[in-house]
Structure formats: C-alpha cells, structure tokens
C-alpha cells in the first residue's frame, strides 16, 4: 500500500494537512535540537521529508523505513541523505549508536508500537532524546468535531483527486481515529523505559509531539 502511494505521498500529505505538515516537521527539528556531527535516526521516515528538515542542522540523519518503494522515492528526492530499508520492531543497528531518534506519523503504522519504542530505546545512547510526532486527540470539542469531519469527509475527497490509491487514505483516517491520545502515548513511552516524558500539542492537539530521554 505504501509503495503504491509513494510517488505522490508528500503532495497528498501537504494537501491533506493544508500545509501544516511543514510546520510540524520544523517543530520536530526544533525539539530534537540536533547538533552538527550528531547521528540521528528517523524511523518510519517515508520519503525522508522529516529527515531533510533535521539534516539542515548539520547532523547526520539515517532515514529508515520498512517500505522499499518509499525509500526509492526518498533516494531520488534527497540523494545526499542516507536511506535504509529496515523494520522498526527489529532495527538493524547496534546498541546505543544514535545520539537521538525520531518518528513522524509513522509509529501509528507499526504493527507493534511498543516493540518499536523498545527498539528505539536500545539504539539510542544514554541521555539521548526521542521525539515522536503523531496525530492525536484535539483538546476542544469544536476541534474534535472539525477534525472528525475532515478525516471522514474531506480527506477521502482529497485522496481521490490527488492520490493513486484512495483506499490507503481511508486506512489513514481509521488509524488516526483509533490511535491513543496524548496521555495514552505518554504511558506507552513510560512502559517501554523512556523517562522525562513531555508532550506539546500542535494545531490544537490534532497533532501531538512527545519528547523523552533515554536514561
């Protein structure tokens, strides 16, 4: 499914988020505070758009995604970035090799998110940072209603017009609505060993960015 949507993935994301995805990626880069020379892992990186925003700092980013089609498109769009085909629940990296790790809108698509968080804990050094940016639960009733209407009505229309696979974006809507809220993801992070967990709501809580430290 993700290979099928890879060529237009970034375009549809931009349209579906009304351009907000650019602000969300910038917020992730700010939260990571990447430094030149650091090695940062971006898991479920898709075509590498989030990785590119982080790499502007001078840090080295390893973009890892399970879908070979996404990685192939990423290679073409960002030839200077490092891309690896890899499973978030069984990362092909040694213990503690990364200074920080991140995942933007990808953890929700992993078959076992808790196992993925445990793997991220394993490959990040002690004191390293994790930033998860994911769709979440809006903080007001009005925003929750608007978000639900957008996901159930507007998003299917956008995906039908702009995407090669409208069914994939039907899955997207369902996965967002079924994903845990801000507190639920914080609990998942704590249960897998991450500490000093904080979150920040973006766009009224439509998206939440969680930041945690590897003890």
mmCIF file with all atom_site columns, C-alpha atoms in Angstrom, residues 44-179:
data_model
loop_
_atom_site.group_PDB
_atom_site.id
_atom_site.type_symbol
_atom_site.label_atom_id
_atom_site.label_alt_id
_atom_site.label_comp_id
_atom_site.label_asym_id
_atom_site.label_entity_id
_atom_site.label_seq_id
_atom_site.pdbx_PDB_ins_code
_atom_site.Cartn_x
_atom_site.Cartn_y
_atom_site.Cartn_z
_atom_site.occupancy
_atom_site.B_iso_or_equiv
_atom_site.pdbx_formal_charge
_atom_site.auth_seq_id
_atom_site.auth_comp_id
_atom_site.auth_asym_id
_atom_site.auth_atom_id
_atom_site.pdbx_PDB_model_num
ATOM 1   C CA . UNK A 1 44  ? 9.272   5.158  9.501  1.00 0.00 ? 44  UNK A CA 1
ATOM 2   C CA . UNK A 1 45  ? 10.835  8.054  7.611  1.00 0.00 ? 45  UNK A CA 1
ATOM 3   C CA . UNK A 1 46  ? 8.887   7.511  4.401  1.00 0.00 ? 46  UNK A CA 1
ATOM 4   C CA . UNK A 1 47  ? 10.390  9.625  1.628  1.00 0.00 ? 47  UNK A CA 1
ATOM 5   C CA . UNK A 1 48  ? 12.661  11.472 4.047  1.00 0.00 ? 48  UNK A CA 1
ATOM 6   C CA . UNK A 1 49  ? 10.890  14.835 4.275  1.00 0.00 ? 49  UNK A CA 1
ATOM 7   C CA . UNK A 1 50  ? 11.252  14.961 8.069  1.00 0.00 ? 50  UNK A CA 1
ATOM 8   C CA . UNK A 1 51  ? 14.850  13.778 7.832  1.00 0.00 ? 51  UNK A CA 1
ATOM 9   C CA . UNK A 1 52  ? 15.657  16.618 5.436  1.00 0.00 ? 52  UNK A CA 1
ATOM 10  C CA . UNK A 1 53  ? 14.393  19.192 7.922  1.00 0.00 ? 53  UNK A CA 1
ATOM 11  C CA . UNK A 1 54  ? 16.629  17.725 10.642 1.00 0.00 ? 54  UNK A CA 1
ATOM 12  C CA . UNK A 1 55  ? 19.669  17.424 8.373  1.00 0.00 ? 55  UNK A CA 1
ATOM 13  C CA . UNK A 1 56  ? 19.661  21.199 7.793  1.00 0.00 ? 56  UNK A CA 1
ATOM 14  C CA . UNK A 1 57  ? 21.284  21.488 11.230 1.00 0.00 ? 57  UNK A CA 1
ATOM 15  C CA . UNK A 1 58  ? 24.406  19.685 10.038 1.00 0.00 ? 58  UNK A CA 1
ATOM 16  C CA . UNK A 1 59  ? 23.568  16.464 11.899 1.00 0.00 ? 59  UNK A CA 1
ATOM 17  C CA . UNK A 1 60  ? 23.796  13.141 10.064 1.00 0.00 ? 60  UNK A CA 1
ATOM 18  C CA . UNK A 1 61  ? 20.379  11.502 9.683  1.00 0.00 ? 61  UNK A CA 1
ATOM 19  C CA . UNK A 1 62  ? 19.713  7.857  8.887  1.00 0.00 ? 62  UNK A CA 1
ATOM 20  C CA . UNK A 1 63  ? 16.247  7.559  7.323  1.00 0.00 ? 63  UNK A CA 1
ATOM 21  C CA . UNK A 1 64  ? 14.832  4.087  7.941  1.00 0.00 ? 64  UNK A CA 1
ATOM 22  C CA . UNK A 1 65  ? 11.572  2.730  6.530  1.00 0.00 ? 65  UNK A CA 1
ATOM 23  C CA . UNK A 1 66  ? 10.105  -0.721 6.004  1.00 0.00 ? 66  UNK A CA 1
ATOM 24  C CA . UNK A 1 67  ? 8.736   0.124  2.549  1.00 0.00 ? 67  UNK A CA 1
ATOM 25  C CA . UNK A 1 68  ? 11.247  -0.189 -0.278 1.00 0.00 ? 68  UNK A CA 1
ATOM 26  C CA . UNK A 1 69  ? 9.064   1.964  -2.535 1.00 0.00 ? 69  UNK A CA 1
ATOM 27  C CA . UNK A 1 70  ? 9.181   4.852  -0.073 1.00 0.00 ? 70  UNK A CA 1
ATOM 28  C CA . UNK A 1 71  ? 12.941  4.512  0.283  1.00 0.00 ? 71  UNK A CA 1
ATOM 29  C CA . UNK A 1 72  ? 13.400  4.509  -3.506 1.00 0.00 ? 72  UNK A CA 1
ATOM 30  C CA . UNK A 1 73  ? 11.411  7.737  -3.876 1.00 0.00 ? 73  UNK A CA 1
ATOM 31  C CA . UNK A 1 74  ? 13.343  9.252  -0.968 1.00 0.00 ? 74  UNK A CA 1
ATOM 32  C CA . UNK A 1 75  ? 16.666  8.402  -2.619 1.00 0.00 ? 75  UNK A CA 1
ATOM 33  C CA . UNK A 1 76  ? 15.601  10.240 -5.769 1.00 0.00 ? 76  UNK A CA 1
ATOM 34  C CA . UNK A 1 77  ? 14.345  13.323 -3.930 1.00 0.00 ? 77  UNK A CA 1
ATOM 35  C CA . UNK A 1 78  ? 17.142  13.546 -1.366 1.00 0.00 ? 78  UNK A CA 1
ATOM 36  C CA . UNK A 1 79  ? 20.236  11.967 -2.971 1.00 0.00 ? 79  UNK A CA 1
ATOM 37  C CA . UNK A 1 80  ? 22.526  13.286 -0.226 1.00 0.00 ? 80  UNK A CA 1
ATOM 38  C CA . UNK A 1 81  ? 20.600  11.549 2.581  1.00 0.00 ? 81  UNK A CA 1
ATOM 39  C CA . UNK A 1 82  ? 21.215  8.046  3.911  1.00 0.00 ? 82  UNK A CA 1
ATOM 40  C CA . UNK A 1 83  ? 18.257  5.672  3.473  1.00 0.00 ? 83  UNK A CA 1
ATOM 41  C CA . UNK A 1 84  ? 17.963  2.159  4.894  1.00 0.00 ? 84  UNK A CA 1
ATOM 42  C CA . UNK A 1 85  ? 15.172  -0.385 4.454  1.00 0.00 ? 85  UNK A CA 1
ATOM 43  C CA . UNK A 1 86  ? 14.518  -1.629 7.975  1.00 0.00 ? 86  UNK A CA 1
ATOM 44  C CA . UNK A 1 87  ? 11.852  -2.877 10.383 1.00 0.00 ? 87  UNK A CA 1
ATOM 45  C CA . UNK A 1 88  ? 11.052  -0.560 13.301 1.00 0.00 ? 88  UNK A CA 1
ATOM 46  C CA . UNK A 1 89  ? 10.410  -3.581 15.527 1.00 0.00 ? 89  UNK A CA 1
ATOM 47  C CA . UNK A 1 90  ? 13.810  -5.124 14.728 1.00 0.00 ? 90  UNK A CA 1
ATOM 48  C CA . UNK A 1 91  ? 16.170  -2.288 13.844 1.00 0.00 ? 91  UNK A CA 1
ATOM 49  C CA . UNK A 1 92  ? 19.378  -3.269 12.021 1.00 0.00 ? 92  UNK A CA 1
ATOM 50  C CA . UNK A 1 93  ? 21.622  -1.187 14.309 1.00 0.00 ? 93  UNK A CA 1
ATOM 51  C CA . UNK A 1 94  ? 23.881  -1.820 17.296 1.00 0.00 ? 94  UNK A CA 1
ATOM 52  C CA . UNK A 1 95  ? 23.020  -0.731 20.819 1.00 0.00 ? 95  UNK A CA 1
ATOM 53  C CA . UNK A 1 96  ? 23.433  2.943  21.719 1.00 0.00 ? 96  UNK A CA 1
ATOM 54  C CA . UNK A 1 97  ? 24.824  4.148  18.389 1.00 0.00 ? 97  UNK A CA 1
ATOM 55  C CA . UNK A 1 98  ? 22.489  7.141  17.876 1.00 0.00 ? 98  UNK A CA 1
ATOM 56  C CA . UNK A 1 99  ? 22.528  10.457 19.711 1.00 0.00 ? 99  UNK A CA 1
ATOM 57  C CA . UNK A 1 100 ? 18.781  10.867 19.164 1.00 0.00 ? 100 UNK A CA 1
ATOM 58  C CA . UNK A 1 101 ? 15.860  9.305  17.324 1.00 0.00 ? 101 UNK A CA 1
ATOM 59  C CA . UNK A 1 102 ? 12.546  10.433 15.933 1.00 0.00 ? 102 UNK A CA 1
ATOM 60  C CA . UNK A 1 103 ? 9.470   9.231  14.106 1.00 0.00 ? 103 UNK A CA 1
ATOM 61  C CA . UNK A 1 104 ? 6.894   11.477 12.452 1.00 0.00 ? 104 UNK A CA 1
ATOM 62  C CA . UNK A 1 105 ? 3.475   10.000 11.643 1.00 0.00 ? 105 UNK A CA 1
ATOM 63  C CA . UNK A 1 106 ? 4.977   6.531  11.398 1.00 0.00 ? 106 UNK A CA 1
ATOM 64  C CA . UNK A 1 107 ? 4.645   4.872  14.805 1.00 0.00 ? 107 UNK A CA 1
ATOM 65  C CA . UNK A 1 108 ? 0.897   4.572  14.244 1.00 0.00 ? 108 UNK A CA 1
ATOM 66  C CA . UNK A 1 109 ? 1.592   2.338  11.220 1.00 0.00 ? 109 UNK A CA 1
ATOM 67  C CA . UNK A 1 110 ? 3.877   -0.106 13.031 1.00 0.00 ? 110 UNK A CA 1
ATOM 68  C CA . UNK A 1 111 ? 2.325   -3.496 13.858 1.00 0.00 ? 111 UNK A CA 1
ATOM 69  C CA . UNK A 1 112 ? 3.709   -3.361 17.431 1.00 0.00 ? 112 UNK A CA 1
ATOM 70  C CA . UNK A 1 113 ? 4.347   0.264  18.523 1.00 0.00 ? 113 UNK A CA 1
ATOM 71  C CA . UNK A 1 114 ? 5.573   -0.745 21.994 1.00 0.00 ? 114 UNK A CA 1
ATOM 72  C CA . UNK A 1 115 ? 8.204   -3.033 20.472 1.00 0.00 ? 115 UNK A CA 1
ATOM 73  C CA . UNK A 1 116 ? 9.282   -0.196 18.175 1.00 0.00 ? 116 UNK A CA 1
ATOM 74  C CA . UNK A 1 117 ? 9.692   2.133  21.170 1.00 0.00 ? 117 UNK A CA 1
ATOM 75  C CA . UNK A 1 118 ? 11.759  -0.541 22.920 1.00 0.00 ? 118 UNK A CA 1
ATOM 76  C CA . UNK A 1 119 ? 13.979  -0.866 19.856 1.00 0.00 ? 119 UNK A CA 1
ATOM 77  C CA . UNK A 1 120 ? 14.431  2.899  19.722 1.00 0.00 ? 120 UNK A CA 1
ATOM 78  C CA . UNK A 1 121 ? 15.438  2.813  23.390 1.00 0.00 ? 121 UNK A CA 1
ATOM 79  C CA . UNK A 1 122 ? 18.017  0.154  22.571 1.00 0.00 ? 122 UNK A CA 1
ATOM 80  C CA . UNK A 1 123 ? 19.726  2.007  19.728 1.00 0.00 ? 123 UNK A CA 1
ATOM 81  C CA . UNK A 1 124 ? 19.820  5.478  21.364 1.00 0.00 ? 124 UNK A CA 1
ATOM 82  C CA . UNK A 1 125 ? 22.692  6.248  23.748 1.00 0.00 ? 125 UNK A CA 1
ATOM 83  C CA . UNK A 1 126 ? 22.132  7.005  27.424 1.00 0.00 ? 126 UNK A CA 1
ATOM 84  C CA . UNK A 1 127 ? 20.950  10.594 27.754 1.00 0.00 ? 127 UNK A CA 1
ATOM 85  C CA . UNK A 1 128 ? 19.779  10.670 24.134 1.00 0.00 ? 128 UNK A CA 1
ATOM 86  C CA . UNK A 1 129 ? 16.490  12.173 23.023 1.00 0.00 ? 129 UNK A CA 1
ATOM 87  C CA . UNK A 1 130 ? 13.432  10.680 21.349 1.00 0.00 ? 130 UNK A CA 1
ATOM 88  C CA . UNK A 1 131 ? 10.803  12.828 19.618 1.00 0.00 ? 131 UNK A CA 1
ATOM 89  C CA . UNK A 1 132 ? 7.560   11.273 18.389 1.00 0.00 ? 132 UNK A CA 1
ATOM 90  C CA . UNK A 1 133 ? 5.254   13.418 16.276 1.00 0.00 ? 133 UNK A CA 1
ATOM 91  C CA . UNK A 1 134 ? 1.909   11.769 15.692 1.00 0.00 ? 134 UNK A CA 1
ATOM 92  C CA . UNK A 1 135 ? -1.759  12.541 15.116 1.00 0.00 ? 135 UNK A CA 1
ATOM 93  C CA . UNK A 1 136 ? -3.608  12.784 18.415 1.00 0.00 ? 136 UNK A CA 1
ATOM 94  C CA . UNK A 1 137 ? -6.803  13.960 20.096 1.00 0.00 ? 137 UNK A CA 1
ATOM 95  C CA . UNK A 1 138 ? -7.781  17.641 19.714 1.00 0.00 ? 138 UNK A CA 1
ATOM 96  C CA . UNK A 1 139 ? -8.150  19.471 23.009 1.00 0.00 ? 139 UNK A CA 1
ATOM 97  C CA . UNK A 1 140 ? -11.530 21.149 22.402 1.00 0.00 ? 140 UNK A CA 1
ATOM 98  C CA . UNK A 1 141 ? -14.911 19.748 21.388 1.00 0.00 ? 141 UNK A CA 1
ATOM 99  C CA . UNK A 1 142 ? -15.016 22.061 18.378 1.00 0.00 ? 142 UNK A CA 1
ATOM 100 C CA . UNK A 1 143 ? -11.594 20.941 17.163 1.00 0.00 ? 143 UNK A CA 1
ATOM 101 C CA . UNK A 1 144 ? -12.510 17.282 17.708 1.00 0.00 ? 144 UNK A CA 1
ATOM 102 C CA . UNK A 1 145 ? -15.682 17.751 15.648 1.00 0.00 ? 145 UNK A CA 1
ATOM 103 C CA . UNK A 1 146 ? -13.838 19.601 12.865 1.00 0.00 ? 146 UNK A CA 1
ATOM 104 C CA . UNK A 1 147 ? -11.076 17.006 12.834 1.00 0.00 ? 147 UNK A CA 1
ATOM 105 C CA . UNK A 1 148 ? -13.541 14.129 12.615 1.00 0.00 ? 148 UNK A CA 1
ATOM 106 C CA . UNK A 1 149 ? -15.419 15.805 9.759  1.00 0.00 ? 149 UNK A CA 1
ATOM 107 C CA . UNK A 1 150 ? -12.154 16.464 7.934  1.00 0.00 ? 150 UNK A CA 1
ATOM 108 C CA . UNK A 1 151 ? -10.980 12.868 8.296  1.00 0.00 ? 151 UNK A CA 1
ATOM 109 C CA . UNK A 1 152 ? -14.311 11.309 7.366  1.00 0.00 ? 152 UNK A CA 1
ATOM 110 C CA . UNK A 1 153 ? -15.406 13.649 4.552  1.00 0.00 ? 153 UNK A CA 1
ATOM 111 C CA . UNK A 1 154 ? -12.685 15.958 3.222  1.00 0.00 ? 154 UNK A CA 1
ATOM 112 C CA . UNK A 1 155 ? -9.687  13.627 3.345  1.00 0.00 ? 155 UNK A CA 1
ATOM 113 C CA . UNK A 1 156 ? -11.309 10.949 1.152  1.00 0.00 ? 156 UNK A CA 1
ATOM 114 C CA . UNK A 1 157 ? -12.117 13.630 -1.438 1.00 0.00 ? 157 UNK A CA 1
ATOM 115 C CA . UNK A 1 158 ? -8.545  14.981 -1.421 1.00 0.00 ? 158 UNK A CA 1
ATOM 116 C CA . UNK A 1 159 ? -7.047  11.496 -1.667 1.00 0.00 ? 159 UNK A CA 1
ATOM 117 C CA . UNK A 1 160 ? -9.351  10.510 -4.524 1.00 0.00 ? 160 UNK A CA 1
ATOM 118 C CA . UNK A 1 161 ? -8.297  13.564 -6.526 1.00 0.00 ? 161 UNK A CA 1
ATOM 119 C CA . UNK A 1 162 ? -4.571  13.623 -5.730 1.00 0.00 ? 162 UNK A CA 1
ATOM 120 C CA . UNK A 1 163 ? -3.584  10.067 -4.806 1.00 0.00 ? 163 UNK A CA 1
ATOM 121 C CA . UNK A 1 164 ? -3.130  6.913  -6.847 1.00 0.00 ? 164 UNK A CA 1
ATOM 122 C CA . UNK A 1 165 ? -4.635  4.853  -4.014 1.00 0.00 ? 165 UNK A CA 1
ATOM 123 C CA . UNK A 1 166 ? -7.647  6.315  -2.223 1.00 0.00 ? 166 UNK A CA 1
ATOM 124 C CA . UNK A 1 167 ? -8.067  3.121  -0.175 1.00 0.00 ? 167 UNK A CA 1
ATOM 125 C CA . UNK A 1 168 ? -4.742  3.820  1.521  1.00 0.00 ? 168 UNK A CA 1
ATOM 126 C CA . UNK A 1 169 ? -6.036  7.127  2.802  1.00 0.00 ? 169 UNK A CA 1
ATOM 127 C CA . UNK A 1 170 ? -9.203  5.504  4.078  1.00 0.00 ? 170 UNK A CA 1
ATOM 128 C CA . UNK A 1 171 ? -6.877  3.391  6.210  1.00 0.00 ? 171 UNK A CA 1
ATOM 129 C CA . UNK A 1 172 ? -5.114  6.601  7.251  1.00 0.00 ? 172 UNK A CA 1
ATOM 130 C CA . UNK A 1 173 ? -8.332  8.101  8.628  1.00 0.00 ? 173 UNK A CA 1
ATOM 131 C CA . UNK A 1 174 ? -9.185  4.942  10.560 1.00 0.00 ? 174 UNK A CA 1
ATOM 132 C CA . UNK A 1 175 ? -5.696  4.632  12.036 1.00 0.00 ? 175 UNK A CA 1
ATOM 133 C CA . UNK A 1 176 ? -5.759  8.238  13.268 1.00 0.00 ? 176 UNK A CA 1
ATOM 134 C CA . UNK A 1 177 ? -9.137  7.844  14.969 1.00 0.00 ? 177 UNK A CA 1
ATOM 135 C CA . UNK A 1 178 ? -8.032  4.617  16.695 1.00 0.00 ? 178 UNK A CA 1
ATOM 136 C CA . UNK A 1 179 ? -4.652  5.917  17.904 1.00 0.00 ? 179 UNK A CA 1
#
